Amino acid sequence: MNGSRYDILFEPVQIGPVTAKNRFYQVPHCNGMGHRAPSGMAAMRRVKAEGGWAVVCTEVCEIHPSADISPHNEARLWDDRDIPALARAADAIHEFDSLAGVELGHHGFRAQNRISREIPLGPSSHTVVSYDPVQSRAMDKEDIRNLRRWHAAAARRAKQAGFDLIYVYAAHGLTTPMQFLSRRYNQRTDEYGGSLENRARLLRELIEETKDAVGDTCAVPVRICVDELVGPAGLCSDGEGRDLIEMLADLPDLWDVTVGDWSNDSRPSRFGEEAVHEDYVSFVKQVTSKPVVSVGRFTSPDTMVSQVRRGVLDMVGAARPSIADPYLPNKIKEGRLDDIRECIGCNICAAADNTYTPIRCTQNPTMGEEWRRNWHPELIPARESQDRVLVVGAGPAGLECAVSLGKRGYEVALAEATTELGGRVLREPLLPGLSAWGRVRDYRLGQLHQLANVEIYMDSHMSADEILGAEFDRVVLATGSSWRRDGVARYHRTPLAGLDEKAIYTPDDIMAGRIPTGPTVVFDDDHYYMGGVIAEKLRDLGLDVTLVTPAPVVSGWTANTLEQPRIQKRLLDKGVTIVANQGLVGFSDQAAKLACAFTGRETTIEANSVVMVTSRTSHDSVYNALAAMGDQVRDAGIKSFSRIGDSLAPGTIAAAVFSGHRYAREFEKPESDEVPFLREVSELGPWSARN
Ligand code: ADP
Ligand code: SF4
């Protein structure tokens, strides 16, 4: 789109000896595939290049067995045998004239070395950050020389693999050069400790030696933390963070600027808006002539332009926006802004890495499936038949299913019982901090409006009989689920007896505006976001709220989405009382009876009401009624009826979207016992090597 206000985003940028074709820069991001699923990783990066990102980087790449952060699946260049896997990614990125970057990393005392069993190395002796009973040893001069040699060797391997940008990584507290930089971690008294200049010595050496090794043809960017968010005790952007950039200003070929640890860099939308780091980052361009990139969950092209025009950034960094929409640059270029699948900031992508599984995304159901299922975020095979499909229910599962079937060219009817589309992604975004989650609905409604072959029927509650009479070839039930009232989840596997039912609420009640009064207990045995969000909402309404959970912390699973500490802090700051390690065992006569999760010892607390945030029941009555009709269904011309999303099994919004998408792609496929995706099986080592 020439002559557009977004043209500035498509200007080339020189990075050392290489040129990026535009300003879109996919910064390194983990993906749970790494060295264990290299083709999956390569295909995922390839689709970003195809979508217009000028620079596409790998995740962190361990340079040596002493940088082993297993079971996290990151990239590896331990030796030459690791080159072909990474070459596959570099080659795939080059297919679209994009530059391939690799983030070499040595993890210092953040590496537990669980597989390699090497002793972790660090500037000083520290316990590792996890609870593993492991400590690093302080590196001596020989260790430092070794590390520099390993890094240069890995850089040469990366060049051999075909990478154009070869990083030195000193950010997120995760790597050895960063640990040397921070006075929190570096208590050395030699020339690598003490003054900032001394603490920066290792970083300087690594930059210089990486340039010596590969700098003739490859750019050497540095990923740096300019503010550890601990005040003067660490690097800060009005203190040592700034001094450091001034000191090394033009040494690297590009500054990739970060703030705080990963949970801050990838701030969930519940705790940070777009461009949240600007105040910390904006000084960097004033003190260097080299290009500057940073992230900020940028999905708005206007924000991107503003960052460039105001001299905050030269390149628009993105991890999550490139995951949610690998085609973000091309869509901006083509003026297709309404087609952008905007990241919602839920961090389900990060949770995949943290649970050691291939990346997934709430907004983009094809993410991580590019190679193993051959799914593409923008392309979907044309229909195979004239089948007419009825989708019942317009939550995330039904919406995604209808959109994807519609894009395939099927004639689709989407019937929704209520007068609004969205199901849970209509209701939940109204809860505190979750407004960005409404983008799941917004994107799909925008797509539906472009599809003339999808008819929408509102206010259409479908019974099994009505479905039978509706004359469709295929029926998909996406009827969702409701929160249970009886306490059943993990702590209670059978209903809790003797509850004062009039005063029991569920998240569905709260979202429907049925609000408890007086002191209220939120019993959270779900452990994802809902318990914390409901407690926050009720507290905001002025209630005296006690969150009771059998877990040691609130919203425990959100440790995987990088949210847990912020959730607990927010609840405490707002005055929610947190009672951990306790189960709710009874509620009557304005008293909630609790039991210690370890001893079973009982106590009571005063409560007018209890909100059960436990588990959900699928809405499967229509499905079951159809199933009970036997041949009548076939006689009515229905070839198949299926459940998707929460009506099949309650889960995340990401799982509902995936389920709807999968149905749309696979419903014609014959049933099969084959593994439904490609996988890479480890190559056997030489058997002769055994004793
Ligand atoms: P999911 O997460 O699986 O998409 P949701 O609970 O978000 O599920 O959405 C389910 C949607 O289905 C809701 O909008 C609900 O109103 C609708 N629905 C439920 N039962 C019926 C029905 N029998 N006919 C039409 N729509 C239904
Ligand atoms: Fe964004 Fe959520 Fe997708 Fe991650 S999973 S890219 S945070 S929408």
XYZ file of C-alpha atoms and ligand atoms in Angstrom:
726
model
C 0.000 0.000 0.000
C 2.088 2.923 -1.271
C 1.546 6.386 0.126
C 0.148 5.008 3.368
C 0.988 6.353 6.793
C 2.430 2.918 7.515
C 5.092 3.149 4.767
C 7.696 4.050 7.362
C 7.303 0.548 8.796
C 8.451 -0.907 5.499
C 11.720 0.982 5.197
C 14.868 -1.161 5.199
C 17.208 -1.077 8.191
C 20.936 -1.738 8.069
C 22.111 -4.049 10.860
C 25.904 -4.328 10.704
C 26.755 -6.178 7.493
C 23.146 -7.234 6.743
C 19.997 -5.382 5.733
C 16.529 -6.018 7.078
C 13.903 -5.417 4.380
C 11.521 -3.666 6.789
C 11.160 -2.740 10.464
C 9.307 -5.860 11.631
C 11.517 -7.874 13.915
C 10.458 -11.140 15.492
C 12.597 -11.180 18.594
C 13.807 -14.489 19.995
C 10.999 -16.369 21.748
C 10.691 -19.788 23.268
C 8.265 -22.245 21.788
C 8.548 -25.539 23.655
C 9.858 -27.261 20.529
C 13.520 -26.262 20.247
C 16.007 -29.087 19.862
C 13.343 -31.734 20.509
C 11.080 -30.805 17.596
C 13.349 -28.963 15.153
C 11.142 -29.295 12.075
C 8.179 -27.942 14.012
C 10.308 -25.010 15.128
C 11.585 -24.379 11.595
C 8.124 -24.457 10.043
C 6.772 -22.096 12.694
C 9.586 -19.596 12.002
C 9.107 -20.038 8.254
C 5.512 -18.906 8.417
C 6.594 -15.700 10.183
C 9.031 -14.993 7.352
C 6.280 -15.732 4.870
C 4.056 -13.300 6.744
C 6.520 -10.467 6.200
C 8.786 -10.292 9.291
C 12.141 -8.978 8.097
C 14.023 -10.621 10.961
C 12.977 -13.936 12.431
C 14.939 -15.270 15.378
C 15.120 -18.603 17.149
C 14.544 -19.096 20.845
C 17.565 -19.058 23.153
C 20.195 -21.473 21.927
C 22.261 -23.307 24.551
C 25.912 -23.067 23.578
C 27.279 -25.802 25.851
C 26.173 -28.687 28.141
C 26.787 -26.386 31.123
C 23.946 -24.192 29.775
C 21.422 -27.035 29.979
C 17.981 -25.763 30.974
C 16.175 -29.054 30.391
C 13.386 -29.989 30.486
C 12.724 -26.677 28.693
C 13.077 -27.392 25.009
C 15.294 -24.651 23.641
C 17.638 -24.600 20.662
C 21.092 -26.112 21.012
C 24.507 -25.723 19.452
C 26.454 -27.928 21.821
C 28.449 -29.359 18.939
C 28.387 -29.783 15.174
C 25.666 -32.416 15.357
C 23.229 -29.672 16.290
C 23.907 -27.652 13.150
C 21.500 -29.379 10.712
C 18.450 -28.827 12.939
C 19.124 -25.104 13.140
C 20.105 -24.909 9.476
C 16.599 -26.112 8.686
C 15.174 -23.058 10.473
C 17.644 -20.638 8.854
C 16.937 -22.057 5.386
C 13.192 -21.849 5.954
C 13.449 -18.206 7.020
C 15.595 -17.380 3.972
C 12.929 -18.672 1.601
C 11.183 -15.315 2.009
C 14.232 -13.009 2.006
C 14.050 -12.554 5.747
C 17.077 -12.538 8.000
C 17.557 -15.434 10.390
C 18.723 -14.672 13.924
C 19.921 -17.033 16.640
C 20.083 -16.104 20.302
C 23.184 -17.800 21.675
C 22.951 -18.190 25.407
C 24.871 -19.509 28.368
C 22.593 -19.753 31.366
C 25.054 -19.437 34.226
C 23.446 -20.318 37.523
C 19.996 -20.396 35.907
C 20.942 -23.731 34.336
C 20.275 -26.597 36.706
C 22.011 -28.876 34.177
C 19.526 -31.575 34.991
C 20.478 -33.712 32.011
C 24.138 -32.865 31.538
C 24.915 -33.012 35.306
C 27.545 -30.285 34.828
C 28.087 -28.018 37.821
C 26.326 -24.710 37.068
C 28.677 -21.788 36.541
C 28.164 -18.226 37.685
C 29.959 -15.020 38.552
C 29.674 -16.108 42.188
C 28.363 -19.194 43.954
C 24.566 -19.032 44.022
C 21.675 -21.372 44.523
C 19.854 -21.956 41.260
C 16.572 -20.055 40.956
C 14.361 -23.147 40.961
C 14.094 -25.178 44.159
C 16.559 -27.760 42.823
C 19.094 -28.427 45.578
C 21.897 -27.214 43.338
C 24.423 -24.393 43.614
C 26.701 -22.871 41.044
C 30.378 -22.427 41.593
C 32.100 -19.107 41.023
C 33.877 -19.133 37.687
C 37.646 -18.852 37.814
C 39.726 -17.284 35.047
C 39.964 -20.555 33.193
C 36.175 -20.970 33.292
C 35.822 -17.493 31.837
C 38.289 -18.288 29.058
C 36.382 -21.523 28.389
C 33.057 -19.731 28.215
C 34.458 -17.224 25.721
C 35.816 -20.052 23.593
C 32.494 -21.963 23.710
C 30.622 -18.827 22.688
C 32.917 -18.165 19.715
C 32.675 -21.804 18.654
C 28.868 -21.676 18.858
C 28.900 -18.461 16.826
C 30.920 -20.177 14.097
C 28.472 -23.094 14.108
C 25.581 -20.641 13.876
C 27.200 -19.012 10.881
C 27.686 -22.425 9.319
C 23.996 -23.118 9.938
C 23.231 -20.036 7.869
C 22.233 -17.413 10.444
C 22.584 -13.719 9.614
C 22.258 -12.337 13.148
C 24.177 -14.025 15.932
C 23.292 -12.735 19.365
C 25.086 -12.133 22.580
C 22.334 -12.543 25.170
C 22.560 -10.573 28.418
C 18.981 -10.169 29.600
C 16.137 -11.549 31.714
C 18.595 -12.555 34.467
C 18.919 -15.729 32.446
C 22.443 -15.664 31.133
C 26.000 -15.518 32.388
C 26.984 -12.117 30.914
C 23.859 -10.597 32.506
C 24.644 -12.256 35.811
C 28.122 -10.744 35.643
C 26.598 -7.323 34.952
C 24.257 -7.254 37.899
C 25.739 -6.385 41.234
C 23.051 -8.540 42.832
C 24.699 -11.620 41.383
C 28.293 -10.606 40.907
C 30.266 -10.448 44.144
C 33.679 -10.920 42.551
C 36.719 -8.955 43.630
C 38.832 -9.510 40.491
C 38.752 -7.541 37.227
C 35.336 -9.092 36.418
C 33.694 -7.717 39.587
C 33.288 -4.409 41.390
C 32.928 -1.437 39.056
C 30.396 -1.490 36.220
C 33.283 -1.465 33.785
C 34.639 -4.628 35.389
C 31.232 -6.292 35.522
C 30.731 -5.478 31.834
C 34.110 -6.943 30.883
C 32.740 -10.381 30.025
C 29.947 -8.913 27.908
C 32.412 -6.704 26.056
C 34.731 -9.652 25.425
C 31.864 -11.794 24.152
C 30.685 -9.078 21.765
C 34.199 -8.472 20.433
C 34.986 -12.155 20.070
C 31.660 -12.939 18.395
C 32.356 -10.143 15.941
C 35.851 -11.520 15.354
C 34.409 -14.980 14.773
C 31.507 -14.123 12.450
C 31.187 -10.349 12.125
C 32.453 -10.207 8.535
C 29.123 -11.467 7.237
C 26.861 -11.707 10.293
C 25.411 -8.979 12.484
C 26.000 -9.281 16.225
C 23.004 -7.944 18.164
C 22.988 -7.764 21.945
C 19.876 -8.488 23.940
C 20.286 -6.388 27.021
C 18.341 -5.657 30.172
C 18.399 -1.900 30.836
C 16.380 -2.087 34.029
C 16.073 -5.003 36.416
C 13.173 -3.237 38.189
C 14.872 -3.529 41.569
C 16.032 0.080 41.763
C 19.697 0.925 42.250
C 20.340 -2.585 43.592
C 20.448 -3.680 39.954
C 20.708 -2.215 36.490
C 18.267 0.667 36.089
C 17.533 2.913 33.171
C 18.430 6.077 35.073
C 21.525 4.481 36.577
C 23.798 1.621 35.611
C 21.525 0.462 32.781
C 22.064 3.771 31.035
C 25.769 3.888 31.935
C 26.198 0.460 30.393
C 24.610 1.393 27.069
C 26.694 4.574 26.988
C 29.826 2.539 27.667
C 29.188 -0.024 24.907
C 27.116 2.281 22.712
C 28.274 1.338 19.225
C 29.958 -1.974 19.930
C 27.081 -4.289 18.975
C 25.323 -4.062 15.596
C 21.901 -3.689 17.217
C 20.484 -3.270 20.692
C 17.547 -5.540 21.531
C 16.349 -3.851 24.703
C 14.444 -5.587 27.510
C 13.197 -4.639 30.956
C 13.074 -6.913 33.991
C 12.658 -10.646 33.786
C 10.635 -12.642 31.261
C 7.382 -12.095 33.158
C 7.860 -8.375 32.711
C 9.015 -8.548 29.125
C 5.991 -10.683 28.239
C 3.601 -8.801 30.498
C 0.144 -10.345 30.489
C -2.511 -7.885 29.329
C -4.031 -8.095 32.815
C -0.983 -6.212 34.070
C 0.213 -4.038 31.215
C -0.936 -2.180 28.134
C 0.704 -2.043 24.730
C 4.111 -0.251 24.761
C 4.393 -0.687 28.521
C 8.214 -0.427 28.503
C 8.578 2.837 26.626
C 9.693 4.934 29.587
C 12.532 2.551 30.349
C 13.662 1.992 26.779
C 13.419 5.382 25.117
C 16.828 6.655 26.255
C 18.721 3.978 24.335
C 18.391 5.560 20.917
C 19.782 8.803 22.321
C 23.091 7.180 23.275
C 23.773 4.855 20.343
C 23.901 5.161 16.582
C 23.008 1.480 16.203
C 19.459 0.286 15.502
C 17.272 -0.307 18.552
C 14.502 -2.871 18.844
C 12.229 -3.613 21.771
C 8.881 -5.236 22.451
C 5.596 -3.996 23.891
C 2.878 -6.389 22.652
C 2.562 -4.120 19.632
C -0.516 -4.971 17.586
C -1.620 -1.484 16.556
C 0.147 -0.187 13.432
C -0.414 3.370 14.654
C 1.462 2.648 17.864
C 4.269 1.099 15.819
C 4.524 4.162 13.594
C 4.500 6.417 16.611
C 7.360 4.463 18.216
C 9.473 4.884 15.088
C 8.534 8.518 14.396
C 9.175 9.619 17.950
C 12.595 7.953 17.899
C 11.847 5.334 20.545
C 12.623 2.352 18.324
C 14.055 1.654 14.882
C 12.500 -1.756 14.617
C 9.222 -3.026 16.002
C 10.003 -6.043 18.159
C 7.407 -8.701 18.664
C 7.135 -12.166 20.035
C 3.465 -12.592 20.974
C 1.975 -10.409 18.217
C 3.920 -12.541 15.721
C 2.574 -15.707 17.338
C -1.037 -14.551 17.289
C -0.621 -13.293 13.742
C 2.423 -14.410 11.763
C 1.051 -12.309 8.882
C 0.894 -9.053 10.825
C 3.419 -7.196 8.591
C 1.831 -8.318 5.332
C -1.639 -7.415 6.559
C -0.465 -3.909 7.436
C 1.297 -3.614 4.084
C -1.841 -4.671 2.251
C -4.072 -2.395 4.316
C -5.951 -5.385 5.734
C -6.009 -4.044 9.286
C -9.338 -5.669 10.128
C -7.826 -9.054 9.402
C -5.144 -8.722 12.095
C -5.519 -11.416 14.730
C -4.469 -9.352 17.715
C -2.646 -10.949 20.623
C -4.809 -10.915 23.756
C -1.914 -11.061 26.223
C -3.075 -14.282 27.891
C 0.379 -15.929 27.780
C -0.920 -19.367 26.926
C 2.041 -19.374 24.522
C 4.458 -18.958 27.417
C 2.611 -21.641 29.375
C 3.420 -24.130 26.630
C 7.134 -23.541 27.076
C 6.753 -23.664 30.831
C 5.002 -27.025 30.583
C 7.599 -28.297 28.080
C 5.138 -28.683 25.239
C 4.976 -27.271 21.699
C 3.747 -23.708 21.567
C 0.038 -22.959 21.252
C -1.888 -19.726 21.050
C -5.403 -18.693 22.000
C -5.867 -16.520 18.938
C -3.951 -18.585 16.395
C -4.952 -22.261 16.533
C -2.398 -23.158 13.850
C 0.532 -22.000 15.973
C 2.899 -24.921 16.605
C 0.942 -27.067 14.141
C 2.568 -25.763 10.946
C 4.778 -28.810 10.404
C 3.208 -31.619 12.369
C -0.367 -31.075 11.101
C 0.525 -28.985 8.039
C -1.730 -26.149 9.200
C -1.265 -22.627 7.923
C -2.571 -19.501 9.670
C -3.975 -17.976 6.480
C -4.571 -20.861 4.113
C -7.100 -23.622 4.565
C -8.028 -26.284 2.017
C -11.156 -25.733 -0.062
C -14.227 -27.770 0.779
C -14.394 -31.392 -0.258
C -18.170 -31.665 -0.562
C -21.387 -29.707 -0.747
C -22.207 -30.617 2.876
C -24.184 -27.988 4.744
C -23.029 -27.584 8.332
C -24.995 -26.379 11.346
C -22.845 -25.022 14.177
C -24.803 -24.680 17.427
C -23.360 -22.180 19.896
C -21.241 -19.097 19.206
C -18.571 -19.160 21.890
C -14.907 -19.360 20.904
C -15.289 -22.952 19.672
C -18.400 -22.313 17.559
C -17.126 -18.995 16.205
C -13.778 -20.439 15.140
C -15.468 -23.478 13.639
C -17.936 -21.387 11.638
C -15.220 -19.008 10.406
C -12.892 -21.824 9.344
C -15.656 -23.848 7.675
C -16.786 -20.666 5.959
C -13.269 -20.012 4.664
C -13.203 -23.518 3.259
C -16.312 -22.624 1.307
C -18.904 -24.672 3.133
C -22.407 -23.388 3.563
C -22.675 -22.837 7.310
C -25.426 -21.834 9.717
C -24.353 -20.592 13.139
C -27.193 -20.756 15.679
C -26.801 -18.957 19.006
C -29.282 -19.224 21.859
C -28.724 -15.696 23.145
C -28.931 -12.335 21.434
C -25.149 -11.848 21.301
C -22.247 -13.795 19.865
C -19.223 -14.764 21.914
C -20.236 -17.097 24.763
C -17.486 -16.935 27.364
C -15.455 -14.440 25.315
C -18.383 -12.070 25.568
C -18.732 -12.445 29.340
C -15.206 -12.919 30.638
C -13.682 -9.786 29.066
C -15.955 -7.774 31.367
C -14.094 -9.120 34.403
C -11.237 -7.040 35.855
C -8.159 -6.931 33.633
C -9.511 -9.227 30.918
C -10.841 -6.702 28.413
C -8.187 -7.567 25.792
C -9.546 -11.103 25.742
C -12.550 -9.742 23.855
C -10.272 -9.759 20.811
C -10.989 -13.487 20.455
C -14.565 -12.525 19.642
C -13.737 -9.326 17.731
C -11.443 -11.032 15.253
C -13.915 -13.796 14.516
C -16.896 -11.486 14.155
C -14.848 -9.410 11.698
C -14.104 -12.527 9.667
C -17.709 -13.749 9.794
C -18.915 -10.498 8.320
C -16.737 -11.143 5.267
C -18.193 -14.606 4.695
C -21.411 -14.570 2.701
C -21.730 -18.348 3.045
C -22.121 -18.241 6.843
C -25.628 -17.391 8.074
C -25.986 -16.288 11.676
C -29.148 -17.052 13.632
C -29.414 -15.223 16.948
C -31.875 -15.932 19.705
C -32.029 -19.477 18.367
C -31.897 -22.052 21.100
C -31.715 -25.361 19.260
C -33.228 -28.541 20.682
C -32.439 -31.971 19.265
C -35.826 -32.051 17.507
C -35.236 -28.669 15.915
C -31.822 -29.810 14.732
C -33.385 -32.902 13.190
C -35.821 -30.758 11.264
C -33.259 -28.226 10.108
C -31.967 -30.230 7.138
C -28.226 -30.068 7.569
C -25.681 -32.703 6.574
C -23.418 -32.102 9.541
C -24.120 -30.812 13.015
C -21.492 -29.390 15.378
C -22.466 -28.742 18.972
C -20.437 -25.972 20.572
C -22.817 -25.388 23.442
C -20.262 -24.649 26.151
C -20.346 -25.381 29.865
C -21.396 -23.974 33.254
C -19.520 -23.685 36.508
C -20.557 -26.294 39.073
C -22.178 -25.364 42.387
C -21.449 -28.543 44.331
C -17.748 -28.085 45.053
C -16.529 -30.907 42.803
C -13.052 -30.391 41.368
C -9.705 -31.601 42.686
C -10.218 -31.386 46.462
C -13.703 -32.928 46.361
C -14.261 -35.575 43.735
C -17.882 -36.065 44.836
C -20.437 -33.345 45.674
C -20.017 -31.562 48.981
C -22.998 -32.367 51.223
C -24.971 -29.981 53.441
C -24.314 -26.725 51.576
C -26.603 -23.764 52.174
C -27.500 -23.625 48.472
C -29.258 -20.240 48.540
C -25.967 -18.578 49.329
C -23.817 -20.508 46.852
C -22.689 -18.615 43.769
C -20.607 -19.485 40.736
C -18.565 -17.356 38.329
C -21.519 -17.608 35.909
C -23.719 -15.896 38.523
C -21.194 -13.134 39.053
C -20.809 -12.575 35.301
C -24.605 -12.461 34.986
C -24.757 -9.750 37.651
C -25.969 -11.925 40.524
C -23.690 -10.571 43.238
C -23.383 -11.913 46.808
C -23.666 -9.676 49.844
C -21.693 -9.573 53.070
C -18.478 -11.450 53.809
C -17.850 -13.835 50.948
C -15.591 -16.830 50.537
C -14.255 -17.543 47.058
C -13.310 -21.209 47.059
C -10.736 -21.689 44.309
C -10.061 -25.271 43.388
C -9.687 -24.376 39.688
C -6.251 -22.753 40.087
C -6.247 -20.870 36.769
C -7.258 -17.208 36.494
C -10.954 -17.317 37.400
C -10.684 -17.567 41.212
C -8.361 -14.588 41.455
C -10.399 -12.549 38.987
C -13.683 -13.208 40.804
C -12.103 -12.309 44.151
C -10.793 -9.082 42.621
C -14.164 -8.222 41.114
C -16.057 -8.760 44.370
C -13.461 -6.818 46.328
C -13.774 -3.952 43.817
C -17.507 -3.997 44.585
C -16.663 -3.414 48.246
C -17.220 -6.912 49.607
C -15.167 -8.421 52.376
C -13.558 -11.285 50.401
C -11.598 -14.299 51.581
C -10.042 -16.490 48.907
C -9.686 -20.052 50.156
C -7.605 -22.519 48.175
C -6.175 -25.965 48.870
C -3.054 -24.846 46.966
C -0.129 -22.975 48.542
C -0.725 -19.922 46.321
C -3.591 -18.191 44.522
C -4.196 -19.101 40.858
C -1.308 -21.556 40.948
C -1.391 -22.565 37.270
C -0.787 -18.963 36.275
C 2.853 -19.438 37.224
C 2.969 -20.905 33.711
C 1.437 -17.785 32.161
C 3.925 -15.595 34.075
C 1.133 -14.025 36.138
C 1.017 -15.696 39.536
C 3.103 -13.311 41.665
C 1.331 -10.283 40.185
C -2.093 -11.815 40.841
C -1.262 -12.564 44.463
C 0.183 -9.085 44.964
C -2.851 -7.421 43.405
C -5.261 -9.344 45.635
C -3.238 -8.592 48.751
C -2.935 -4.912 47.786
C -6.683 -4.704 47.334
C -7.375 -6.235 50.722
C -8.499 -9.738 49.775
C -7.711 -12.163 52.605
C -5.916 -15.229 51.275
C -6.243 -18.533 53.093
C -3.948 -21.063 51.411
C -3.586 -24.820 51.967
C -7.204 -25.092 53.117
C -10.178 -26.852 51.571
C -13.801 -25.807 51.989
C -15.567 -28.722 53.690
C -18.920 -27.185 54.651
C -21.039 -24.051 54.554
C -24.130 -23.420 56.658
C -25.427 -20.948 59.267
C -23.210 -18.180 57.922
C -20.075 -20.158 58.582
C -17.664 -21.681 56.100
C -15.941 -24.727 57.488
C -12.358 -25.180 56.285
C -9.919 -28.063 56.656
C -6.139 -27.953 56.499
C -5.017 -29.613 53.261
C -2.313 -31.509 55.194
C -3.724 -32.354 58.636
C -7.466 -32.121 57.994
C -7.754 -29.933 61.122
C -10.969 -27.912 60.876
C -11.653 -24.223 61.493
C -14.587 -21.962 60.645
C -14.789 -18.453 59.251
C -17.787 -16.166 59.063
C -19.297 -15.966 55.567
C -22.632 -14.898 54.109
C -21.933 -16.475 50.749
C -19.558 -18.800 48.943
C -18.482 -18.540 45.320
C -17.474 -21.928 43.983
C -14.670 -21.629 41.467
C -14.145 -25.326 41.067
C -14.918 -27.114 37.794
C -17.482 -26.982 34.991
C -20.198 -29.198 33.577
C -20.472 -29.540 29.814
C -23.742 -28.579 28.150
C -24.187 -31.927 26.479
C -27.949 -32.485 26.730
C -28.626 -31.741 23.058
C -25.789 -34.010 22.017
C -27.032 -36.773 24.296
C -30.586 -36.368 22.992
C -29.337 -36.729 19.409
C -27.286 -39.753 20.419
C -30.393 -41.333 21.972
C -32.353 -40.885 18.743
C -30.368 -43.583 16.966
C -31.340 -44.092 13.297
C -33.729 -41.140 13.323
C -30.698 -38.873 13.003
C -29.381 -40.622 9.912
C -32.890 -40.779 8.472
C -33.071 -36.994 8.833
C -30.055 -36.778 6.484
C -27.500 -35.954 9.186
C -24.211 -37.654 8.305
C -22.540 -36.793 11.593
C -23.015 -34.846 14.790
C -20.106 -33.886 17.001
C -19.215 -31.880 20.077
C -16.392 -29.366 20.216
C -14.960 -26.996 22.816
C -16.265 -26.837 26.350
C -19.345 -28.884 25.490
C -17.014 -31.816 24.863
C -14.722 -31.114 27.816
C -14.332 -27.771 29.584
C -10.900 -26.267 29.101
C -9.077 -23.102 28.147
C -10.315 -20.652 25.528
C -7.253 -21.706 23.521
C -8.451 -25.323 23.639
C -11.951 -24.304 22.522
C -10.590 -22.345 19.550
C -8.289 -25.230 18.642
C -11.167 -27.670 18.876
C -13.351 -25.580 16.548
C -10.522 -25.146 14.085
C -9.629 -28.823 14.131
C -13.196 -29.851 13.404
C -13.321 -27.501 10.431
C -10.150 -28.966 8.947
C -10.645 -32.608 9.761
C -14.322 -33.502 9.816
C -14.219 -35.319 6.473
C -11.213 -37.416 7.501
C -12.038 -41.072 8.141
C -11.573 -42.234 11.735
C -8.090 -43.649 12.178
C -5.854 -45.069 14.886
C -2.787 -43.438 13.348
C -0.906 -40.819 15.360
C -2.680 -37.676 14.106
C 0.471 -35.620 13.567
C 4.061 -35.967 12.405
C 6.706 -36.350 15.053
C 10.459 -36.611 15.176
C 11.852 -39.695 16.849
C 15.340 -39.492 18.378
C 18.151 -40.926 16.375
C 19.721 -43.920 18.148
C 23.315 -43.472 19.270
C 26.019 -46.078 18.605
C 25.235 -49.240 20.585
C 28.933 -50.095 20.565
C 29.501 -47.200 22.949
C 28.041 -49.175 25.898
C 30.207 -51.107 28.396
P -16.956 -22.718 24.106
O -15.866 -22.206 24.991
O -16.906 -24.210 23.966
O -17.013 -22.034 22.779
P -19.056 -21.086 25.385
O -19.667 -21.452 26.687
O -18.169 -19.920 25.330
O -18.349 -22.433 24.857
O -20.171 -20.825 24.314
C -21.252 -21.679 24.128
C -22.326 -20.889 23.401
O -23.358 -21.803 23.003
C -23.017 -19.838 24.268
O -23.039 -18.610 23.578
C -24.457 -20.397 24.456
O -25.421 -19.366 24.537
C -24.641 -21.218 23.216
N -25.589 -22.334 23.337
C -25.650 -23.256 24.324
N -26.628 -24.162 24.092
C -27.209 -23.804 22.916
C -28.263 -24.324 22.117
N -28.888 -25.435 22.469
N -28.588 -23.694 20.973
C -27.925 -22.588 20.564
N -26.906 -22.047 21.278
C -26.540 -22.644 22.433
Fe -0.996 -13.593 22.572
Fe -2.221 -15.358 24.121
Fe -1.497 -15.999 21.618
Fe 0.353 -15.706 23.478
S -1.260 -17.245 23.451
S 0.396 -14.889 21.423
S -0.486 -14.046 24.679
S -3.000 -14.506 22.217
